[in-house]
XYZ file of C-alpha atoms in Angstrom:
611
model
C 152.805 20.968 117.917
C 155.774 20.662 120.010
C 158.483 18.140 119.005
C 158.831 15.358 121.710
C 162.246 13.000 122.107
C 162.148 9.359 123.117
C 164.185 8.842 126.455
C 167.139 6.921 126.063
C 170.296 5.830 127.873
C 173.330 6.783 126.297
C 176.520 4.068 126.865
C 180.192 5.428 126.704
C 182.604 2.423 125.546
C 186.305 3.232 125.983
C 187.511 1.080 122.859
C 188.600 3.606 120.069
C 187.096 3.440 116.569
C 188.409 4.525 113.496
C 185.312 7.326 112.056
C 185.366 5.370 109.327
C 182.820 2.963 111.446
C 181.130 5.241 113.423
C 177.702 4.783 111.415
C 174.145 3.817 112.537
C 171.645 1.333 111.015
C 168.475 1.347 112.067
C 165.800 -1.011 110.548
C 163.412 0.523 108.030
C 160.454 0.148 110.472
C 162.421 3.074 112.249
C 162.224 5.551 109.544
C 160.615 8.924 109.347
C 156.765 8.764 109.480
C 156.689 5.711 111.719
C 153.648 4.655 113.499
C 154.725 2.444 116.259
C 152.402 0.658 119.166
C 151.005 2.536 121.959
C 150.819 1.265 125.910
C 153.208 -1.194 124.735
C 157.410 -1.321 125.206
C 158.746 -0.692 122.331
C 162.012 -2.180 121.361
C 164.624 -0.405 119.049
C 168.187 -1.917 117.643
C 170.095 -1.862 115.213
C 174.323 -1.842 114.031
C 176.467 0.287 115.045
C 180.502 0.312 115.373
C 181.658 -1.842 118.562
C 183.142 0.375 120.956
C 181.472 4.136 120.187
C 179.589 6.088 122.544
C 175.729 4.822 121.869
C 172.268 6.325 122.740
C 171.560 2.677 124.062
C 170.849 0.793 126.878
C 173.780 -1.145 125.684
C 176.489 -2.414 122.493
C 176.943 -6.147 121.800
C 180.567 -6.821 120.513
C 179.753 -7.224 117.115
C 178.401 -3.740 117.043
C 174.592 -4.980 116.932
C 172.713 -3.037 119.686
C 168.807 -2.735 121.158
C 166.996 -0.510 124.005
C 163.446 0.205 124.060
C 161.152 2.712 125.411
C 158.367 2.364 127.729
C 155.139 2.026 126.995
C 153.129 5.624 126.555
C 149.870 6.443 125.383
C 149.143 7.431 122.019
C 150.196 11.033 120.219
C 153.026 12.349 118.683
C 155.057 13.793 116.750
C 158.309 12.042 118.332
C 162.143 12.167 117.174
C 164.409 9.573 118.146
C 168.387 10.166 117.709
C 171.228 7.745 117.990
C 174.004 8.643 117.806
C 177.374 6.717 117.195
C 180.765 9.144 117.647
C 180.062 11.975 115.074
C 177.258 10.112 112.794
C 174.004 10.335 114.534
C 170.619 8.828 112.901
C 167.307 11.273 113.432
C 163.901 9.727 112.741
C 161.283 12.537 112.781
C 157.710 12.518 112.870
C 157.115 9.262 114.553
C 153.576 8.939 115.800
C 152.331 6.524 118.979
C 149.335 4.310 118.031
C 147.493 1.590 117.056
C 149.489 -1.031 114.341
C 147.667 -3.494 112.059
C 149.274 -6.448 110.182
C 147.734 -6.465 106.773
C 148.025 -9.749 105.156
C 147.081 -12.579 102.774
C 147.109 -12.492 98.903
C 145.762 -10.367 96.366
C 142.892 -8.928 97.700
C 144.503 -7.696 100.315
C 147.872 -6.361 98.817
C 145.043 -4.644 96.244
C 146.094 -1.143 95.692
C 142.994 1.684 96.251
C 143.999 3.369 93.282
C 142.445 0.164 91.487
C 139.555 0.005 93.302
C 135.545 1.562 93.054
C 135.525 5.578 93.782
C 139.297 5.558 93.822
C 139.205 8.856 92.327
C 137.221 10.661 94.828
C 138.882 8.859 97.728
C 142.759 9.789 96.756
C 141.604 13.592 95.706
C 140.488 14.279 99.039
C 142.789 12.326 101.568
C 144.384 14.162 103.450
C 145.049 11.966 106.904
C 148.606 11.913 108.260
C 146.942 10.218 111.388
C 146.667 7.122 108.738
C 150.138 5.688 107.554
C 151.385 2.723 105.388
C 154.547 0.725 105.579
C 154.600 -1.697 102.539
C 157.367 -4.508 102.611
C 158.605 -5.231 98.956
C 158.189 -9.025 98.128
C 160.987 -11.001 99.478
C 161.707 -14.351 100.312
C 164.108 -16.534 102.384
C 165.265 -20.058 103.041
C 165.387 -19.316 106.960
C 163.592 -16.745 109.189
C 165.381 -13.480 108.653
C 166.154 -10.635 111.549
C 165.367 -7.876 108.933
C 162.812 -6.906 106.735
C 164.232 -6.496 102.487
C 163.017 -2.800 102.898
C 159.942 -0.374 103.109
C 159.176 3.000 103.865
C 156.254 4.399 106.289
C 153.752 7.204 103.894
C 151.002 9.060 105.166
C 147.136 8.756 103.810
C 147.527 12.182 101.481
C 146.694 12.127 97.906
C 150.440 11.624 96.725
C 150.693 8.518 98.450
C 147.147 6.649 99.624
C 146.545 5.378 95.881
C 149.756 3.073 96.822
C 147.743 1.812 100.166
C 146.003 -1.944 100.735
C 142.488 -0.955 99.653
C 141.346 -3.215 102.078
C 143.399 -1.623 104.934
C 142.691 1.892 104.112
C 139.114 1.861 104.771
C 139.287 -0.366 107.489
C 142.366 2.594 109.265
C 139.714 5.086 107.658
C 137.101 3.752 110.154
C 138.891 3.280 113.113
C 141.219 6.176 112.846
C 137.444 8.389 112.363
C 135.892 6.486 115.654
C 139.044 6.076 117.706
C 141.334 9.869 117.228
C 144.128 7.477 117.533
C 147.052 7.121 114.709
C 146.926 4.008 112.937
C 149.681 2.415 111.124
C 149.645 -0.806 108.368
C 152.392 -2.560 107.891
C 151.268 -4.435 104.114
C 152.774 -7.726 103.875
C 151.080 -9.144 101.218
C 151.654 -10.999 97.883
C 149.578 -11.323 95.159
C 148.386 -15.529 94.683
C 150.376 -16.526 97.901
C 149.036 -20.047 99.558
C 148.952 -20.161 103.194
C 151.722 -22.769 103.567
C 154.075 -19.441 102.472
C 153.105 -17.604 105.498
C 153.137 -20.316 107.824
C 156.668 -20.828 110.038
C 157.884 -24.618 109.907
C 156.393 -25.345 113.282
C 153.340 -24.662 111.954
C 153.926 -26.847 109.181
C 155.455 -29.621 111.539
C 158.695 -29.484 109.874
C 161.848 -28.776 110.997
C 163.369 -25.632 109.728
C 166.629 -27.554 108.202
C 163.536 -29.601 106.564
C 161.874 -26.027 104.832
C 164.997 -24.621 104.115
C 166.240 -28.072 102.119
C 162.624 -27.704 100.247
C 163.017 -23.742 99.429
C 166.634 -24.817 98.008
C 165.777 -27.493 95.736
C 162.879 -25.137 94.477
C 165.177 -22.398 93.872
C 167.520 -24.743 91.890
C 164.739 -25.993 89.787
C 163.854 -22.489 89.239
C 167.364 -22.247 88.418
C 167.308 -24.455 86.111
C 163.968 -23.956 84.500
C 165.275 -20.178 83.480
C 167.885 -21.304 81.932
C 166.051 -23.308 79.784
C 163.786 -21.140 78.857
C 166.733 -18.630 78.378
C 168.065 -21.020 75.582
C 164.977 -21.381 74.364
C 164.381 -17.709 73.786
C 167.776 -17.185 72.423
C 165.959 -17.846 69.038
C 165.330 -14.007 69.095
C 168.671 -12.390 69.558
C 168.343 -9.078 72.406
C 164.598 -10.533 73.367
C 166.187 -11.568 77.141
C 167.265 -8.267 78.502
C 168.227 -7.541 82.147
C 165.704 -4.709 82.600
C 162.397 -4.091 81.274
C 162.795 -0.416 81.406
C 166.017 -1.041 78.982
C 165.505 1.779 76.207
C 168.130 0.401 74.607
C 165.376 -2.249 72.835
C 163.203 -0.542 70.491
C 159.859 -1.981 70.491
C 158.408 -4.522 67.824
C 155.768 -4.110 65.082
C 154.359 -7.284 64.132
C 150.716 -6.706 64.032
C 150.685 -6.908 60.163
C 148.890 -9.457 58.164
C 151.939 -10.762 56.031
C 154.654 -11.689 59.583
C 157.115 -14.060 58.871
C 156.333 -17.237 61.453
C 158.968 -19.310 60.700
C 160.617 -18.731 64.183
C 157.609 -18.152 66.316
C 156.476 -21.337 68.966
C 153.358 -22.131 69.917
C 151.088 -21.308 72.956
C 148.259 -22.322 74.212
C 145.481 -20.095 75.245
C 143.733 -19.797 77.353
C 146.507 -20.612 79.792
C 148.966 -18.147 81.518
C 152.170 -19.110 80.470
C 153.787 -19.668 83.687
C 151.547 -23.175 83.610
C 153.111 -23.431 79.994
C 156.923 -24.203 81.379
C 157.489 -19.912 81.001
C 158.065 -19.559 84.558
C 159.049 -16.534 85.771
C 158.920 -14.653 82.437
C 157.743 -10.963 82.819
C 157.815 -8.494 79.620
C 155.775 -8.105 76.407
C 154.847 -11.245 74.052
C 153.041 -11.544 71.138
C 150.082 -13.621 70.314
C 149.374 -14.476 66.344
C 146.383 -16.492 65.440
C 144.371 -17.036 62.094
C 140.707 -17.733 61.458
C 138.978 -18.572 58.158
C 135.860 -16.922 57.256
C 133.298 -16.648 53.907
C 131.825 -14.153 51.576
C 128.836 -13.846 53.535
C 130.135 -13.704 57.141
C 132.389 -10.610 55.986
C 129.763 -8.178 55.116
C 128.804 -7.767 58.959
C 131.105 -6.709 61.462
C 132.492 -9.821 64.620
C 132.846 -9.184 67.865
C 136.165 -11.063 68.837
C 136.203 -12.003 72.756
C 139.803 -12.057 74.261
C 138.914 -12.972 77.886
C 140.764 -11.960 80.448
C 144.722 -10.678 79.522
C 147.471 -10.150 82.206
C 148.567 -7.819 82.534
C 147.389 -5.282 79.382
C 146.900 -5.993 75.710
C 146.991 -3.964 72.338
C 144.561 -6.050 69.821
C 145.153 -5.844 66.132
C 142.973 -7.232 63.015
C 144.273 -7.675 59.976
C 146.801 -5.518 60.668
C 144.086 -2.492 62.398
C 143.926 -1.712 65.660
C 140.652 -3.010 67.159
C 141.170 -2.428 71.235
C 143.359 -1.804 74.358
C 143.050 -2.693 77.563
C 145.430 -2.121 80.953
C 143.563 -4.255 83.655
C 144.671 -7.795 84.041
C 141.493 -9.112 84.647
C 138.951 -7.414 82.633
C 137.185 -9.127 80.648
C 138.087 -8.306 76.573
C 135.547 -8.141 74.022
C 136.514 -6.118 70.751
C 134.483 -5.181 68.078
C 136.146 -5.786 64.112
C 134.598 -3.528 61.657
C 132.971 -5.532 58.867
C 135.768 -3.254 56.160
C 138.807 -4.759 58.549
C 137.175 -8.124 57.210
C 138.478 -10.557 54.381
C 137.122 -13.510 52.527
C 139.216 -16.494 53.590
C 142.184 -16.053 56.248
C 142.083 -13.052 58.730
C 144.647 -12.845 61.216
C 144.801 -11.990 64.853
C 147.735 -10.010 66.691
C 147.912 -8.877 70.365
C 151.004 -7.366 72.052
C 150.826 -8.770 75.816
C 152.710 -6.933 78.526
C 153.172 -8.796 81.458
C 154.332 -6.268 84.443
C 154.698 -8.930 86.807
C 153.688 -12.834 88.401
C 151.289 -14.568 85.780
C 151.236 -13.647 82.316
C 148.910 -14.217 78.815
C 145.683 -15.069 77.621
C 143.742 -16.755 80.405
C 140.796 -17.484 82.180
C 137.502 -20.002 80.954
C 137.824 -20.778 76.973
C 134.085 -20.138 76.696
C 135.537 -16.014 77.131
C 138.286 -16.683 73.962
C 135.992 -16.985 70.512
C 134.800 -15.201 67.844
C 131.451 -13.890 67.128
C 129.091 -13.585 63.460
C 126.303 -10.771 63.101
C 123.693 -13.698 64.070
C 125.319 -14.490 67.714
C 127.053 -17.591 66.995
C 130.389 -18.152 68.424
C 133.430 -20.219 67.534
C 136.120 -20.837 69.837
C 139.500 -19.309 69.401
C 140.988 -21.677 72.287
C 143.572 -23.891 71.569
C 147.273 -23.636 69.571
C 148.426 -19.500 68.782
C 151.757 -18.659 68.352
C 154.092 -16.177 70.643
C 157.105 -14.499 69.889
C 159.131 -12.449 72.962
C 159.593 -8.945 72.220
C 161.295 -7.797 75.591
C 161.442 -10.007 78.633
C 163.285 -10.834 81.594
C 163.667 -13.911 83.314
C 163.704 -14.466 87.252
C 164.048 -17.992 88.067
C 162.316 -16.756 91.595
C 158.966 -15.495 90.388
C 156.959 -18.598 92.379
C 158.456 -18.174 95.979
C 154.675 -17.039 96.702
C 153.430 -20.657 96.479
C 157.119 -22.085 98.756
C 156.416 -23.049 102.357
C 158.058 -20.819 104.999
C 159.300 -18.318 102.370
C 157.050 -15.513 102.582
C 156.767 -16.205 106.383
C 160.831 -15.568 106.313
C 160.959 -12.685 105.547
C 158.096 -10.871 104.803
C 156.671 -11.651 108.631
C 159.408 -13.084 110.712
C 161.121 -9.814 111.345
C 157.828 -8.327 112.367
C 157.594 -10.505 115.376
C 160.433 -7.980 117.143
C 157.585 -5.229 117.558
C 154.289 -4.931 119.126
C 151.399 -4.389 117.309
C 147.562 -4.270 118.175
C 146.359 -6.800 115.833
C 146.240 -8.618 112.261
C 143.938 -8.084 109.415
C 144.092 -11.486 106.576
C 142.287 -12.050 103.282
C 143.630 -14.987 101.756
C 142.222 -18.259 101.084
C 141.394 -18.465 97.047
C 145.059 -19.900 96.161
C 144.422 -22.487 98.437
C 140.637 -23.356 96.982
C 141.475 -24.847 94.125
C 140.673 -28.393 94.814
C 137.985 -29.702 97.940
C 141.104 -31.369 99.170
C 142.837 -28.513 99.961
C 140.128 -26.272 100.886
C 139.375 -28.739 103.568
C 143.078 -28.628 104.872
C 142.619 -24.977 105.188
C 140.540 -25.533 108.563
C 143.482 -26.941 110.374
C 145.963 -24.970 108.629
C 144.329 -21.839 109.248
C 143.781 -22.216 113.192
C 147.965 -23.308 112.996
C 148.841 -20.171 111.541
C 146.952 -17.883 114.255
C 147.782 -19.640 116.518
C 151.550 -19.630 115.596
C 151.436 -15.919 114.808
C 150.327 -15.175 118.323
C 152.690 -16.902 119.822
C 155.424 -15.080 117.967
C 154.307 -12.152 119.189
C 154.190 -13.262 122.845
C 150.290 -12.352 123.061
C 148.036 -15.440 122.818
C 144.972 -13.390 122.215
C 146.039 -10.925 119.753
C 143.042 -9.788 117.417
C 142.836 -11.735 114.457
C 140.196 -10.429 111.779
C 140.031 -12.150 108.118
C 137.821 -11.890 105.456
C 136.030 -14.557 103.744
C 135.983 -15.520 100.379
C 133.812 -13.293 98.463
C 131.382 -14.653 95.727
C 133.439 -15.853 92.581
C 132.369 -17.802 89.889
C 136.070 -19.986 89.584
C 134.996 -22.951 87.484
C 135.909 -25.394 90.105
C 132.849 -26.426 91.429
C 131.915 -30.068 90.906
C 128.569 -31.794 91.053
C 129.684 -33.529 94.275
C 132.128 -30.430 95.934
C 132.853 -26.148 95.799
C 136.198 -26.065 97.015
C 134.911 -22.169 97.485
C 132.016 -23.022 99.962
C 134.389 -25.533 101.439
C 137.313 -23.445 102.345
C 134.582 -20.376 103.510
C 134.013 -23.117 105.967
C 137.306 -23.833 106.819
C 137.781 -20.273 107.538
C 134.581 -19.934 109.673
C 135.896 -22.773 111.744
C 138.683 -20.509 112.981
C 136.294 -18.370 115.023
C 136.675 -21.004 117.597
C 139.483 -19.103 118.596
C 139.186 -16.724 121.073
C 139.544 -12.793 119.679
C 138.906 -13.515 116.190
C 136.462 -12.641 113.613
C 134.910 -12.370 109.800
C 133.610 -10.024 107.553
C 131.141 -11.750 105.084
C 131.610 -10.479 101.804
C 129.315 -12.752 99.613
C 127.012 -9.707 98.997
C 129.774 -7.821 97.298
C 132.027 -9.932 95.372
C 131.569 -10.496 91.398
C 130.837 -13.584 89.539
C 133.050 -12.866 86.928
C 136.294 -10.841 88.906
C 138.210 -12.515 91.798
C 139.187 -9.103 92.475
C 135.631 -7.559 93.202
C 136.352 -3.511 93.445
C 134.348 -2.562 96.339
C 136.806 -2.333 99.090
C 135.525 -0.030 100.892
C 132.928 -2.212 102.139
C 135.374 -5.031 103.407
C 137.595 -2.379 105.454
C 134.480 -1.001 107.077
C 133.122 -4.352 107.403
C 136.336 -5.365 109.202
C 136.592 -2.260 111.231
C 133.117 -2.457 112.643
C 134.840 -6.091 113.986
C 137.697 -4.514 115.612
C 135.860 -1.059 117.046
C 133.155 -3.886 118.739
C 135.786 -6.381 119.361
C 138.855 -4.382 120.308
C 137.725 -1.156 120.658
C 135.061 -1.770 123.292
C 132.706 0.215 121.102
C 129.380 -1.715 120.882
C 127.323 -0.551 118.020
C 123.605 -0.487 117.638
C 122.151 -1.460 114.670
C 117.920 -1.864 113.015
C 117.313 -5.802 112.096
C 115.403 -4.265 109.486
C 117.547 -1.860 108.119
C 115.496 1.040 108.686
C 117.285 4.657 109.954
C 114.712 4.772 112.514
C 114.656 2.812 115.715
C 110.564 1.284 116.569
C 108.528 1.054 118.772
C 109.935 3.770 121.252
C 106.973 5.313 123.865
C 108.146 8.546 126.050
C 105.502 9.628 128.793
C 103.516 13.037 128.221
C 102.292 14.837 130.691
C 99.005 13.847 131.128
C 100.393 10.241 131.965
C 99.935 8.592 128.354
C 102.226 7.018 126.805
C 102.992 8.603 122.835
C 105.545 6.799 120.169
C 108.955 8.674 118.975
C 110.906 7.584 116.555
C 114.756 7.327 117.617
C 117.812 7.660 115.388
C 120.937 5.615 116.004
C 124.458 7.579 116.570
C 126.930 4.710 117.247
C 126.297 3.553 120.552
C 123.331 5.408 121.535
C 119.904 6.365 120.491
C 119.023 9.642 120.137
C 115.169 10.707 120.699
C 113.969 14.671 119.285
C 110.699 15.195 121.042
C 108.634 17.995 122.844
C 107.461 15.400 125.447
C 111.313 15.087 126.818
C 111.513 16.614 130.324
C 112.731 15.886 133.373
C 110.085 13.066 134.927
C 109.522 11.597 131.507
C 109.547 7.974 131.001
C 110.825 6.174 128.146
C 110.611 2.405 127.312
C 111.133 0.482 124.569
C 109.391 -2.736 123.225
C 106.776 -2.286 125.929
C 104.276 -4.400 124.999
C 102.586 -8.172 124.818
C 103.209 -8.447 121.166
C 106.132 -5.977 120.371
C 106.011 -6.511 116.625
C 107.684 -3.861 115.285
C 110.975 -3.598 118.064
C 114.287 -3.534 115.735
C 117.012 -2.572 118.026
C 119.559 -4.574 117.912
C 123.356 -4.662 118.323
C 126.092 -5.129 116.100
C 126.090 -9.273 115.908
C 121.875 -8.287 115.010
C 120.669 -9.741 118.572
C 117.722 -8.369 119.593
C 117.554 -5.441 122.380
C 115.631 -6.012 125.332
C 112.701 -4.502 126.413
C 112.968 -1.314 129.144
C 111.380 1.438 131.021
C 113.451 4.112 132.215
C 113.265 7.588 134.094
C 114.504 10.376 131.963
């Protein structure tokens, strides 16, 4: 395929330059790979020295300079070059299409290599039509111009596992039902609240106000580390700077006979970020004792660890008894009845915490032990932790500050067009009724707000809501999870919205139900109705085969076919079909069995056609 290049206009300056400062920035949305929006004008700046011949419409003083290109169709592959005395800057493979916002919390910034039939999915993709630009996590006091960093990778095996699971099959579907490249830009943060991605306006502050608030929280943060720095200073080389320092070798202390003397206690279950530990990452140890008699050790116990974040080795008695890298699996390990003594039997697990909460956690009913004969005694309450490597960021809650996330993670964004914005968030903020029921107004702010940022009051906004979870804060008078799904609903008020219900595949026990695949279809069959234009046909019954279809046979009398749907149509296979045929559907007093319908499952009407 031939190579195209973006028109620009090229500025000569006559102010001389040393080469020294001849170099070109461009932002990292304008990197090789980009997928940038069709039929719209697309802006382009960037820094440059003051004074040197440009490939730009024109060069500000202070060397910052923009142009843009008209709006084109989709297709590709396009170069852009600018060029700034001798250095020039070359972009290749830049593709014209459709670009999708993908964010919210958790769910969304979920990678596919974690989720169901990842496997399959990453061995054969193979799209380059489907491209990812994820923005690290970043934060700022004020809104930013430019993004902390990113790069733009194509859906092929080496790089899809890395993609929003959520907004790979929904670019999947599209991309398949469209021919047109599509491009996610993941900003997303694991436990983020709303308030982070909401701009002070949309808080009703003033931005002096926010960036006061994000200040004092980043003192306290301050603060708080250095505390817990002094506190950990009990284990000399424990606080290192890195935790991919080889320099530390790592611990042992999974024996029975440890020395305690200088390990604190813990709760659990309780991540230990809500334990004063904020913003401690690494690997900590967990030591707890248990009593048991002659009779109980002859069988073997089944010793339930609930959920660990991020991975866990278990020992017994000094014996390895599990391992587990999943942060919210569920652990239940089985202890031989020979790993067993009479009297005190001891507990160790090695935690590593790769990043944002850490430790034993989840409902204490998951943390207890278990006898031959099913009963159960609890293993919640004091254990004690020692810190084998760890570092300490006094910045690892900005995802719960107003305006941070919005900062930087989104702010910059607003500079390019895009076609539309794909959200699953909500659970940080359903914690209490209270707030769930703030989420209504909150919600309908930050769309709002968004789409006025980007200059196009009707931009598609498509969210996902809350998917079934059993999160132990119901009360006998309030769910704050039915609340806030109601919240959320409220939002389709607005025009150019919608929401993929996902109560049928979430799990009780995960708030990270694995199934994917069938929110991004779920919100792609949205957008292809929605945005695309294409209205899809559907059975209210669920049944491949479309009822109570008649076509005409020559003799005048009417027989039934059986049609099967293919996206917008119906497609009929029958010897009858000729030229002066008639087909109808639902033709009839009492059309019982009729189950066309389209995609929102209204009913089709009734017809009689010519063929």
């Amino acid at each position: 395929m031939n190579v195209k290049l973006l028109p620009v206009v090229f500025l000569l300056s006559t102010f001389m330059m040393s080469e020294v400062f001849a170099t070109v920035e461009l932002p990292f949305l304008f990197s090789d790979g980009a997928v940038l929006q069709r039929n719209e004008t697309v802006p382009v700046w960037g820094k440059a020295a003051a004074g040197r011949q440009l490939i730009v419409e024109f060069g500000d003083s202070d060397g910052n300079w923009h142009t843009q290109f008209s709006a084109r169709d989709a297709g590709g592959p396009f170069r852009l070059t600018v060029s700034s005395g001798d250095h020039s800057v070359v972009v290749r493979d830049i593709w014209l299409g459709d670009v999708w916002v993908c964010s919210g919390q958790s769910n969304m910034e979920w990678e596919l290599v974690n989720t169901r039939g990842a496997e399959k999915e990453i061995q054969a993709a193979k799209n380059v039509h489907i491209r990812q630009f994820k923005i690290p996590l970043s934060w700022s006091a004020t809104p930013a111009d430019e993004l902390a960093g990113g790069s733009w990778h194509p859906a092929t095996s080496q790089f899809v596992g890395n993609f929003t699971g959520v907004g790979y099959y929904f670019a999947k579907k599209v991309q398949a039902e469209t021919n047109i490249p599509i491009g996610l830009i993941n900003t997303s943060w694991g436990g983020s609240t709303i308030e982070s991605w909401m701009s002070s306006g949309a808080l009703n502050k003033s931005q002096s106000d926010t960036a006061k608030s994000i200040a004092r929280v980043v003192a306290d943060a301050g603060m708080r580390a250095e505390k817990i720095s002094r506190t950990f200073a009990r284990w000399p080389g424990a606080v290192v700077r890195e935790l991919a320092d080889t320099r530390v070798v790592n611990a042992d202390w999974s024996g029975e006979d440890i020395d305690e003397s200088d390990w604190l206690p813990l709760y659990a279950p309780l991540l230990w970020e809500k334990q004063t530990y904020n913003g401690v990452d690494g690997v900590i140890w967990y030591r707890k004792s248990f009593y048991l008699n002659a009779e109980q050790v002859k069988s073997d116990l089944i010793l339930g660890l609930g959920r660990i974040d991020d991975n866990d080795t278990s020992w017994l008695n000094g014996k390895k008894i599990g391992e587990t890298r999943a942060h919210d699996k569920i652990r239940q390990y089985r202890a031989p009845a020979d790993y067993l003594h009479k009297g005190k039997n001891q507990i160790a697990i090695r935690v590593e915490d790769t990043g944002g909460g850490g430790g034993i956690y989840s409902g204490e009913q998951l943390l207890y032990l278990q006898t031959k004969e099913g009963a159960r005694r609890s293993l919640a309450g004091e254990w004690k932790f020692k810190a084998e490597k760890v570092v300490i960021s006094p910045e690892g809650e900005m995802n719960y500050v107003e305006t941070a996330l919005y900062n930087k993670m989104l702010h910059p964004l607003f500079k390019i067009p895009v076609k539309g914005v794909l959200w699953y968030q909500g659970e940080s903020n359903a914690e209490t009724a209270a707030r769930a029921t703030r989420y209504k107004q909150q919600f309908q702010s930050l769309i709002n707000d968004w789409r006025a940022h980007w200059r196009n009051p009707e931009l598609p906004f498509y969210w996902v809501q809350l998917a079934s979870f059993n999160s132990g804060n119901d009360t006998e008078t309030a769910s704050p999870w039915a609340i806030l799904r109601a919240s959320q609903t409220a939002a389709l008020a607005l025009p150019n919205t919608g929401q993929a219900i996902t109560l049928d595949v979430g799990d009780s026990e995960d708030i990270h139900p694995r199934d994917k695949k069938t929110v991004g279809y779920r919100l792609a069959r949205i957008a292809l109705s929605k945005t695309y234009d294409k209205k899809r046909l559907r059975t209210v019954d669920g049944d491949d085969k479309v009822k109570s279809l008649e076509i005409s046979g020559p003799d005048g009398i009417f027989y039934p076919v059986d049609g099967e749907l293919a996206g917008n149509s119906v497609v009929i296979k029958s010897a009858l079909i000729r030229s002066n045929a008639v087909i109808r559907y639902a033709w009839d007093d009492n059309p019982e069995k009729a189950n066309l319908a389209d995609a929102d499952g209204l009913p089709a009407e009734p017809f009689s056609a010519n063929l």
